[in-house]
Amino acid sequence: MRIDIITVLPQLIESPFSASILKRAVDKGLVEVHFHNLRDYTTNNYKTVDDYQFGGGAGMVMMIEPIDKCISKLQAERNYDEIIYMTPDGETLNQKIANELSLKGNIIILCGHYKGVDQRVRDLFITKEISIGDYVLSGGELGAAVLCDAIIRLIPGVLNDETSALTDSFQDNLLAPPVYTRPSDYKGHKVPEILLSGNFPKIEKWREEQAYARTKERRPDLLKD
Ligand code: ADE
């Protein structure tokens, strides 16, 4: 998989790819991530990427020209399956979207800033708009990092234990059950007996019951689907 990230602040998004699971995925060649500084695609001397909005009003708008130049250059080099715009008014990211995107070959992620991008960028280039939640961030970079993490960990070979992504919360519309590790008794707080029993069918059944009970209590909306 190849991910091209277009941003005015590359330094805000580069670091998540230099540690832990995302770094391992990059090092193993399972994903290629390229950062494109939008200012490199400006034609004016000041490298400005934004301008006042027509009709007046507070806040600047990201101009179409540098974005067009950057996306068009990338599209001339290869085909893209999705061109995603990170924006608070997009579709809210969930596990289903992450699963679908993890199967794609090449994607572009455009990070918004200020009041967002000129609407014509959205009309002409964008195939998917994603929000990471109902709150407004200063820019799309942190959202793009969240999206990339959710996608990349699903690519086969990225996680050491292949099954661990399958048993994550949300994969089957259930939250994950509680987990424990040593010691089995910490200051009198004991691990549930069943987990020490070695009876794996019973343990599996207990985990399913716990996942269901936790989902019912915390996220009953998930059980409606
Ligand atoms: N840019 C600003 N806020 C955002 C959000 N909630 N999700 C994605 N991108 C954003």
PDB file of C-alpha atoms and ligand atoms in Angstrom:
ATOM      1  CA  MET A   1       0.000   0.000   0.000  1.00  0.00           C
ATOM      2  CA  ARG A   2       1.117   3.557  -0.712  1.00  0.00           C
ATOM      3  CA  ILE A   3      -0.138   6.615   1.177  1.00  0.00           C
ATOM      4  CA  ASP A   4       0.619  10.156  -0.011  1.00  0.00           C
ATOM      5  CA  ILE A   5      -0.094  12.838   2.562  1.00  0.00           C
ATOM      6  CA  ILE A   6      -0.498  16.438   1.424  1.00  0.00           C
ATOM      7  CA  THR A   7       0.022  18.972   4.197  1.00  0.00           C
ATOM      8  CA  VAL A   8       1.244  22.479   5.018  1.00  0.00           C
ATOM      9  CA  LEU A   9       2.821  21.109   8.209  1.00  0.00           C
ATOM     10  CA  PRO A  10       4.757  17.893   7.429  1.00  0.00           C
ATOM     11  CA  GLN A  11       6.518  18.101  10.818  1.00  0.00           C
ATOM     12  CA  LEU A  12       3.135  17.621  12.525  1.00  0.00           C
ATOM     13  CA  ILE A  13       2.503  14.246  10.916  1.00  0.00           C
ATOM     14  CA  GLU A  14       5.909  12.653  10.309  1.00  0.00           C
ATOM     15  CA  SER A  15       6.698  11.492  13.848  1.00  0.00           C
ATOM     16  CA  PRO A  16       3.952   8.827  14.279  1.00  0.00           C
ATOM     17  CA  PHE A  17       5.592   6.921  11.405  1.00  0.00           C
ATOM     18  CA  SER A  18       8.978   6.825  13.126  1.00  0.00           C
ATOM     19  CA  ALA A  19       8.008   4.612  16.080  1.00  0.00           C
ATOM     20  CA  SER A  20       6.375   1.337  17.000  1.00  0.00           C
ATOM     21  CA  ILE A  21       3.941  -0.453  14.685  1.00  0.00           C
ATOM     22  CA  LEU A  22       3.803   2.190  11.942  1.00  0.00           C
ATOM     23  CA  LYS A  23       7.598   2.311  11.727  1.00  0.00           C
ATOM     24  CA  ARG A  24       7.774  -1.483  11.552  1.00  0.00           C
ATOM     25  CA  ALA A  25       5.207  -1.504   8.738  1.00  0.00           C
ATOM     26  CA  VAL A  26       7.263   1.057   6.801  1.00  0.00           C
ATOM     27  CA  ASP A  27      10.572  -0.744   7.514  1.00  0.00           C
ATOM     28  CA  LYS A  28       9.107  -4.075   6.374  1.00  0.00           C
ATOM     29  CA  GLY A  29       7.993  -2.437   3.119  1.00  0.00           C
ATOM     30  CA  LEU A  30       4.321  -3.218   3.808  1.00  0.00           C
ATOM     31  CA  VAL A  31       3.397   0.430   3.410  1.00  0.00           C
ATOM     32  CA  GLU A  32       5.094   3.398   1.743  1.00  0.00           C
ATOM     33  CA  VAL A  33       4.259   6.800   3.191  1.00  0.00           C
ATOM     34  CA  HIS A  34       5.204  10.000   1.344  1.00  0.00           C
ATOM     35  CA  PHE A  35       4.748  13.530   2.644  1.00  0.00           C
ATOM     36  CA  HIS A  36       4.170  16.459   0.302  1.00  0.00           C
ATOM     37  CA  ASN A  37       4.565  20.014   1.537  1.00  0.00           C
ATOM     38  CA  LEU A  38       1.864  22.046  -0.178  1.00  0.00           C
ATOM     39  CA  ARG A  39       4.092  25.121  -0.086  1.00  0.00           C
ATOM     40  CA  ASP A  40       6.363  23.423  -2.644  1.00  0.00           C
ATOM     41  CA  TYR A  41       3.490  23.703  -5.135  1.00  0.00           C
ATOM     42  CA  THR A  42       2.864  27.441  -4.809  1.00  0.00           C
ATOM     43  CA  THR A  43       3.717  29.855  -7.606  1.00  0.00           C
ATOM     44  CA  ASN A  44       3.950  33.027  -5.500  1.00  0.00           C
ATOM     45  CA  ASN A  45       7.164  34.213  -3.835  1.00  0.00           C
ATOM     46  CA  TYR A  46       5.690  34.112  -0.341  1.00  0.00           C
ATOM     47  CA  LYS A  47       4.657  30.432  -0.701  1.00  0.00           C
ATOM     48  CA  THR A  48       1.178  31.269   0.572  1.00  0.00           C
ATOM     49  CA  VAL A  49      -1.366  28.488   0.258  1.00  0.00           C
ATOM     50  CA  ASP A  50      -4.408  30.353   1.618  1.00  0.00           C
ATOM     51  CA  ASP A  51      -6.419  33.478   0.843  1.00  0.00           C
ATOM     52  CA  TYR A  52      -9.412  35.496   2.088  1.00  0.00           C
ATOM     53  CA  GLN A  53     -12.792  33.959   1.416  1.00  0.00           C
ATOM     54  CA  PHE A  54     -15.102  35.431  -1.211  1.00  0.00           C
ATOM     55  CA  GLY A  55     -18.148  37.072   0.347  1.00  0.00           C
ATOM     56  CA  GLY A  56     -16.200  38.107   3.439  1.00  0.00           C
ATOM     57  CA  GLY A  57     -15.992  36.464   6.829  1.00  0.00           C
ATOM     58  CA  ALA A  58     -13.327  35.455   9.309  1.00  0.00           C
ATOM     59  CA  GLY A  59     -10.746  32.850   8.435  1.00  0.00           C
ATOM     60  CA  MET A  60      -8.643  31.968   5.438  1.00  0.00           C
ATOM     61  CA  VAL A  61      -9.366  29.332   2.814  1.00  0.00           C
ATOM     62  CA  MET A  62      -6.831  26.982   1.227  1.00  0.00           C
ATOM     63  CA  MET A  63      -6.469  27.799  -2.470  1.00  0.00           C
ATOM     64  CA  ILE A  64      -7.173  25.307  -5.221  1.00  0.00           C
ATOM     65  CA  GLU A  65      -4.078  25.904  -7.356  1.00  0.00           C
ATOM     66  CA  PRO A  66      -1.306  24.351  -5.222  1.00  0.00           C
ATOM     67  CA  ILE A  67      -3.598  21.452  -4.272  1.00  0.00           C
ATOM     68  CA  ASP A  68      -4.451  20.847  -7.945  1.00  0.00           C
ATOM     69  CA  LYS A  69      -0.748  20.950  -8.857  1.00  0.00           C
ATOM     70  CA  CYS A  70       0.203  18.449  -6.146  1.00  0.00           C
ATOM     71  CA  ILE A  71      -2.674  16.004  -6.756  1.00  0.00           C
ATOM     72  CA  SER A  72      -2.290  16.191 -10.541  1.00  0.00           C
ATOM     73  CA  LYS A  73       1.444  15.463 -10.292  1.00  0.00           C
ATOM     74  CA  LEU A  74       0.738  12.385  -8.151  1.00  0.00           C
ATOM     75  CA  GLN A  75      -2.067  11.217 -10.438  1.00  0.00           C
ATOM     76  CA  ALA A  76       0.234  11.483 -13.452  1.00  0.00           C
ATOM     77  CA  GLU A  77       2.576   9.016 -11.751  1.00  0.00           C
ATOM     78  CA  ARG A  78       0.048   6.333 -10.673  1.00  0.00           C
ATOM     79  CA  ASN A  79      -3.639   5.664 -10.191  1.00  0.00           C
ATOM     80  CA  TYR A  80      -5.209   6.359  -6.829  1.00  0.00           C
ATOM     81  CA  ASP A  81      -8.072   4.375  -5.311  1.00  0.00           C
ATOM     82  CA  GLU A  82      -9.167   7.186  -2.986  1.00  0.00           C
ATOM     83  CA  ILE A  83      -8.385  10.859  -2.464  1.00  0.00           C
ATOM     84  CA  ILE A  84      -9.384  11.565   1.104  1.00  0.00           C
ATOM     85  CA  TYR A  85      -9.944  14.978   2.689  1.00  0.00           C
ATOM     86  CA  MET A  86      -9.677  15.218   6.473  1.00  0.00           C
ATOM     87  CA  THR A  87     -12.442  17.511   7.695  1.00  0.00           C
ATOM     88  CA  PRO A  88     -14.769  17.762  10.718  1.00  0.00           C
ATOM     89  CA  ASP A  89     -17.806  17.654   8.404  1.00  0.00           C
ATOM     90  CA  GLY A  90     -16.778  14.340   6.824  1.00  0.00           C
ATOM     91  CA  GLU A  91     -18.044  10.831   7.532  1.00  0.00           C
ATOM     92  CA  THR A  92     -17.033   9.814  11.058  1.00  0.00           C
ATOM     93  CA  LEU A  93     -14.184   7.294  11.017  1.00  0.00           C
ATOM     94  CA  ASN A  94     -15.068   3.825  12.279  1.00  0.00           C
ATOM     95  CA  GLN A  95     -13.617   0.314  12.051  1.00  0.00           C
ATOM     96  CA  LYS A  96     -15.613  -0.501   8.911  1.00  0.00           C
ATOM     97  CA  ILE A  97     -14.065   2.439   7.029  1.00  0.00           C
ATOM     98  CA  ALA A  98     -10.585   1.483   8.308  1.00  0.00           C
ATOM     99  CA  ASN A  99     -11.107  -2.126   7.156  1.00  0.00           C
ATOM    100  CA  GLU A 100     -12.199  -0.983   3.682  1.00  0.00           C
ATOM    101  CA  LEU A 101      -9.316   1.458   3.278  1.00  0.00           C
ATOM    102  CA  SER A 102      -6.738  -1.124   4.411  1.00  0.00           C
ATOM    103  CA  LEU A 103      -7.567  -3.104   1.239  1.00  0.00           C
ATOM    104  CA  LYS A 104      -6.717  -0.221  -1.119  1.00  0.00           C
ATOM    105  CA  GLY A 105      -3.513   0.073  -3.142  1.00  0.00           C
ATOM    106  CA  ASN A 106      -2.785   3.810  -3.350  1.00  0.00           C
ATOM    107  CA  ILE A 107      -4.446   6.604  -1.434  1.00  0.00           C
ATOM    108  CA  ILE A 108      -3.913  10.339  -1.064  1.00  0.00           C
ATOM    109  CA  ILE A 109      -4.810  12.116   2.178  1.00  0.00           C
ATOM    110  CA  LEU A 110      -5.264  15.892   2.052  1.00  0.00           C
ATOM    111  CA  CYS A 111      -5.014  17.704   5.382  1.00  0.00           C
ATOM    112  CA  GLY A 112      -7.163  20.800   5.721  1.00  0.00           C
ATOM    113  CA  HIS A 113      -6.284  23.977   7.635  1.00  0.00           C
ATOM    114  CA  TYR A 114      -7.801  27.345   8.493  1.00  0.00           C
ATOM    115  CA  LYS A 115     -11.434  27.453   7.298  1.00  0.00           C
ATOM    116  CA  GLY A 116     -10.806  24.452   5.044  1.00  0.00           C
ATOM    117  CA  VAL A 117     -10.217  24.118   1.319  1.00  0.00           C
ATOM    118  CA  ASP A 118     -11.918  25.892  -1.585  1.00  0.00           C
ATOM    119  CA  GLN A 119     -15.103  23.878  -2.266  1.00  0.00           C
ATOM    120  CA  ARG A 120     -13.941  23.229  -5.846  1.00  0.00           C
ATOM    121  CA  VAL A 121     -11.122  21.027  -4.489  1.00  0.00           C
ATOM    122  CA  ARG A 122     -13.764  18.863  -2.833  1.00  0.00           C
ATOM    123  CA  ASP A 123     -15.956  18.822  -5.934  1.00  0.00           C
ATOM    124  CA  LEU A 124     -13.167  18.047  -8.408  1.00  0.00           C
ATOM    125  CA  PHE A 125     -10.711  15.783  -6.609  1.00  0.00           C
ATOM    126  CA  ILE A 126     -11.960  14.344  -3.351  1.00  0.00           C
ATOM    127  CA  THR A 127     -13.542  10.876  -3.322  1.00  0.00           C
ATOM    128  CA  LYS A 128     -14.005  10.517   0.447  1.00  0.00           C
ATOM    129  CA  GLU A 129     -14.238  12.981   3.353  1.00  0.00           C
ATOM    130  CA  ILE A 130     -13.357  11.731   6.811  1.00  0.00           C
ATOM    131  CA  SER A 131     -13.725  13.196  10.299  1.00  0.00           C
ATOM    132  CA  ILE A 132     -12.174  11.563  13.347  1.00  0.00           C
ATOM    133  CA  GLY A 133     -14.891  12.861  15.658  1.00  0.00           C
ATOM    134  CA  ASP A 134     -17.284  15.656  16.472  1.00  0.00           C
ATOM    135  CA  TYR A 135     -14.721  18.223  17.539  1.00  0.00           C
ATOM    136  CA  VAL A 136     -12.601  20.682  15.601  1.00  0.00           C
ATOM    137  CA  LEU A 137      -8.833  20.244  15.377  1.00  0.00           C
ATOM    138  CA  SER A 138      -6.407  22.945  14.260  1.00  0.00           C
ATOM    139  CA  GLY A 139      -5.731  20.990  11.095  1.00  0.00           C
ATOM    140  CA  GLY A 140      -6.193  17.635   9.438  1.00  0.00           C
ATOM    141  CA  GLU A 141      -2.702  16.265  10.265  1.00  0.00           C
ATOM    142  CA  LEU A 142      -3.517  14.645  13.606  1.00  0.00           C
ATOM    143  CA  GLY A 143      -6.672  13.191  12.091  1.00  0.00           C
ATOM    144  CA  ALA A 144      -4.636  11.831   9.171  1.00  0.00           C
ATOM    145  CA  ALA A 145      -2.213  10.221  11.655  1.00  0.00           C
ATOM    146  CA  VAL A 146      -5.135   8.560  13.447  1.00  0.00           C
ATOM    147  CA  LEU A 147      -6.583   7.360  10.138  1.00  0.00           C
ATOM    148  CA  CYS A 148      -3.212   5.972   8.965  1.00  0.00           C
ATOM    149  CA  ASP A 149      -2.676   4.117  12.244  1.00  0.00           C
ATOM    150  CA  ALA A 150      -6.148   2.558  12.065  1.00  0.00           C
ATOM    151  CA  ILE A 151      -5.546   1.453   8.453  1.00  0.00           C
ATOM    152  CA  ILE A 152      -1.920   0.332   8.573  1.00  0.00           C
ATOM    153  CA  ARG A 153      -2.251  -2.005  11.574  1.00  0.00           C
ATOM    154  CA  LEU A 154      -4.811  -3.982   9.540  1.00  0.00           C
ATOM    155  CA  ILE A 155      -2.461  -4.690   6.617  1.00  0.00           C
ATOM    156  CA  PRO A 156      -1.511  -8.400   6.738  1.00  0.00           C
ATOM    157  CA  GLY A 157       1.961  -8.855   8.206  1.00  0.00           C
ATOM    158  CA  VAL A 158       2.014  -5.572  10.133  1.00  0.00           C
ATOM    159  CA  LEU A 159       0.980  -7.032  13.488  1.00  0.00           C
ATOM    160  CA  ASN A 160       3.082  -9.909  14.783  1.00  0.00           C
ATOM    161  CA  ASP A 161       0.084 -11.847  16.023  1.00  0.00           C
ATOM    162  CA  GLU A 162      -2.274 -11.784  13.049  1.00  0.00           C
ATOM    163  CA  THR A 163      -5.265 -12.638  15.175  1.00  0.00           C
ATOM    164  CA  SER A 164      -4.856  -9.689  17.477  1.00  0.00           C
ATOM    165  CA  ALA A 165      -6.414  -7.207  15.022  1.00  0.00           C
ATOM    166  CA  LEU A 166      -9.356  -9.557  14.555  1.00  0.00           C
ATOM    167  CA  THR A 167     -10.106  -9.580  18.273  1.00  0.00           C
ATOM    168  CA  ASP A 168      -9.869  -5.786  18.629  1.00  0.00           C
ATOM    169  CA  SER A 169     -12.830  -3.830  19.902  1.00  0.00           C
ATOM    170  CA  PHE A 170     -15.322  -2.999  17.091  1.00  0.00           C
ATOM    171  CA  GLN A 171     -14.199  -5.750  14.677  1.00  0.00           C
ATOM    172  CA  ASP A 172     -17.416  -7.653  15.357  1.00  0.00           C
ATOM    173  CA  ASN A 173     -19.378  -4.646  16.645  1.00  0.00           C
ATOM    174  CA  LEU A 174     -18.426  -5.644  20.197  1.00  0.00           C
ATOM    175  CA  LEU A 175     -16.028  -3.957  22.588  1.00  0.00           C
ATOM    176  CA  ALA A 176     -13.077  -6.096  23.691  1.00  0.00           C
ATOM    177  CA  PRO A 177     -13.406  -8.081  26.943  1.00  0.00           C
ATOM    178  CA  PRO A 178     -11.225  -7.227  29.986  1.00  0.00           C
ATOM    179  CA  VAL A 179      -7.668  -8.598  29.934  1.00  0.00           C
ATOM    180  CA  TYR A 180      -5.267  -9.431  32.774  1.00  0.00           C
ATOM    181  CA  THR A 181      -1.605 -10.335  33.202  1.00  0.00           C
ATOM    182  CA  ARG A 182       0.669 -11.321  36.098  1.00  0.00           C
ATOM    183  CA  PRO A 183       0.447 -11.216  39.055  1.00  0.00           C
ATOM    184  CA  SER A 184      -2.775 -13.200  39.458  1.00  0.00           C
ATOM    185  CA  ASP A 185      -3.285 -11.570  42.868  1.00  0.00           C
ATOM    186  CA  TYR A 186      -2.301  -7.923  43.234  1.00  0.00           C
ATOM    187  CA  LYS A 187      -2.794  -6.672  46.788  1.00  0.00           C
ATOM    188  CA  GLY A 188      -5.857  -8.900  47.104  1.00  0.00           C
ATOM    189  CA  HIS A 189      -7.320  -7.901  43.697  1.00  0.00           C
ATOM    190  CA  LYS A 190      -7.606 -11.242  41.958  1.00  0.00           C
ATOM    191  CA  VAL A 191      -7.791 -12.214  38.306  1.00  0.00           C
ATOM    192  CA  PRO A 192     -11.091 -14.014  37.475  1.00  0.00           C
ATOM    193  CA  GLU A 193     -10.635 -17.709  38.317  1.00  0.00           C
ATOM    194  CA  ILE A 194     -11.816 -18.875  34.885  1.00  0.00           C
ATOM    195  CA  LEU A 195      -8.785 -17.294  33.153  1.00  0.00           C
ATOM    196  CA  LEU A 196      -6.436 -19.443  35.255  1.00  0.00           C
ATOM    197  CA  SER A 197      -8.422 -22.652  34.662  1.00  0.00           C
ATOM    198  CA  GLY A 198      -6.773 -23.713  31.372  1.00  0.00           C
ATOM    199  CA  ASN A 199     -10.261 -24.599  30.060  1.00  0.00           C
ATOM    200  CA  PHE A 200     -10.067 -22.772  26.729  1.00  0.00           C
ATOM    201  CA  PRO A 201     -13.632 -23.343  25.457  1.00  0.00           C
ATOM    202  CA  LYS A 202     -14.929 -21.980  28.769  1.00  0.00           C
ATOM    203  CA  ILE A 203     -12.501 -19.053  28.655  1.00  0.00           C
ATOM    204  CA  GLU A 204     -13.672 -18.224  25.121  1.00  0.00           C
ATOM    205  CA  LYS A 205     -17.301 -18.329  26.268  1.00  0.00           C
ATOM    206  CA  TRP A 206     -16.492 -16.086  29.267  1.00  0.00           C
ATOM    207  CA  ARG A 207     -14.749 -13.578  26.976  1.00  0.00           C
ATOM    208  CA  GLU A 208     -17.730 -13.464  24.640  1.00  0.00           C
ATOM    209  CA  GLU A 209     -20.095 -12.877  27.577  1.00  0.00           C
ATOM    210  CA  GLN A 210     -17.848 -10.135  28.966  1.00  0.00           C
ATOM    211  CA  ALA A 211     -17.571  -8.456  25.545  1.00  0.00           C
ATOM    212  CA  TYR A 212     -21.329  -8.495  25.171  1.00  0.00           C
ATOM    213  CA  ALA A 213     -21.955  -7.200  28.727  1.00  0.00           C
ATOM    214  CA  ARG A 214     -19.392  -4.410  28.301  1.00  0.00           C
ATOM    215  CA  THR A 215     -20.866  -3.371  24.954  1.00  0.00           C
ATOM    216  CA  LYS A 216     -24.408  -3.420  26.362  1.00  0.00           C
ATOM    217  CA  GLU A 217     -23.340  -1.214  29.255  1.00  0.00           C
ATOM    218  CA  ARG A 218     -21.044   1.243  27.430  1.00  0.00           C
ATOM    219  CA  ARG A 219     -22.102   1.262  23.779  1.00  0.00           C
ATOM    220  CA  PRO A 220     -25.633  -0.164  23.409  1.00  0.00           C
ATOM    221  CA  ASP A 221     -25.803   1.635  20.025  1.00  0.00           C
ATOM    222  CA  LEU A 222     -23.329  -0.924  18.607  1.00  0.00           C
ATOM    223  CA  LEU A 223     -25.705  -3.799  19.363  1.00  0.00           C
ATOM    224  CA  LYS A 224     -28.473  -2.234  17.289  1.00  0.00           C
ATOM    225  CA  ASP A 225     -26.585  -2.717  14.001  1.00  0.00           C
TER     226      ASP A 225
HETATM  227  N1  ADE B   1      -9.736  18.770  10.794  1.00  0.00           N
HETATM  228  C1  ADE B   1     -10.231  19.532  11.790  1.00  0.00           C
HETATM  229  N2  ADE B   1     -11.019  18.857  12.617  1.00  0.00           N
HETATM  230  C2  ADE B   1     -11.037  17.565  12.148  1.00  0.00           C
HETATM  231  C3  ADE B   1     -11.680  16.382  12.568  1.00  0.00           C
HETATM  232  N3  ADE B   1     -12.477  16.345  13.632  1.00  0.00           N
HETATM  233  N4  ADE B   1     -11.464  15.261  11.845  1.00  0.00           N
HETATM  234  C4  ADE B   1     -10.674  15.291  10.751  1.00  0.00           C
HETATM  235  N5  ADE B   1     -10.045  16.380  10.312  1.00  0.00           N
HETATM  236  C5  ADE B   1     -10.219  17.523  10.994  1.00  0.00           C
END
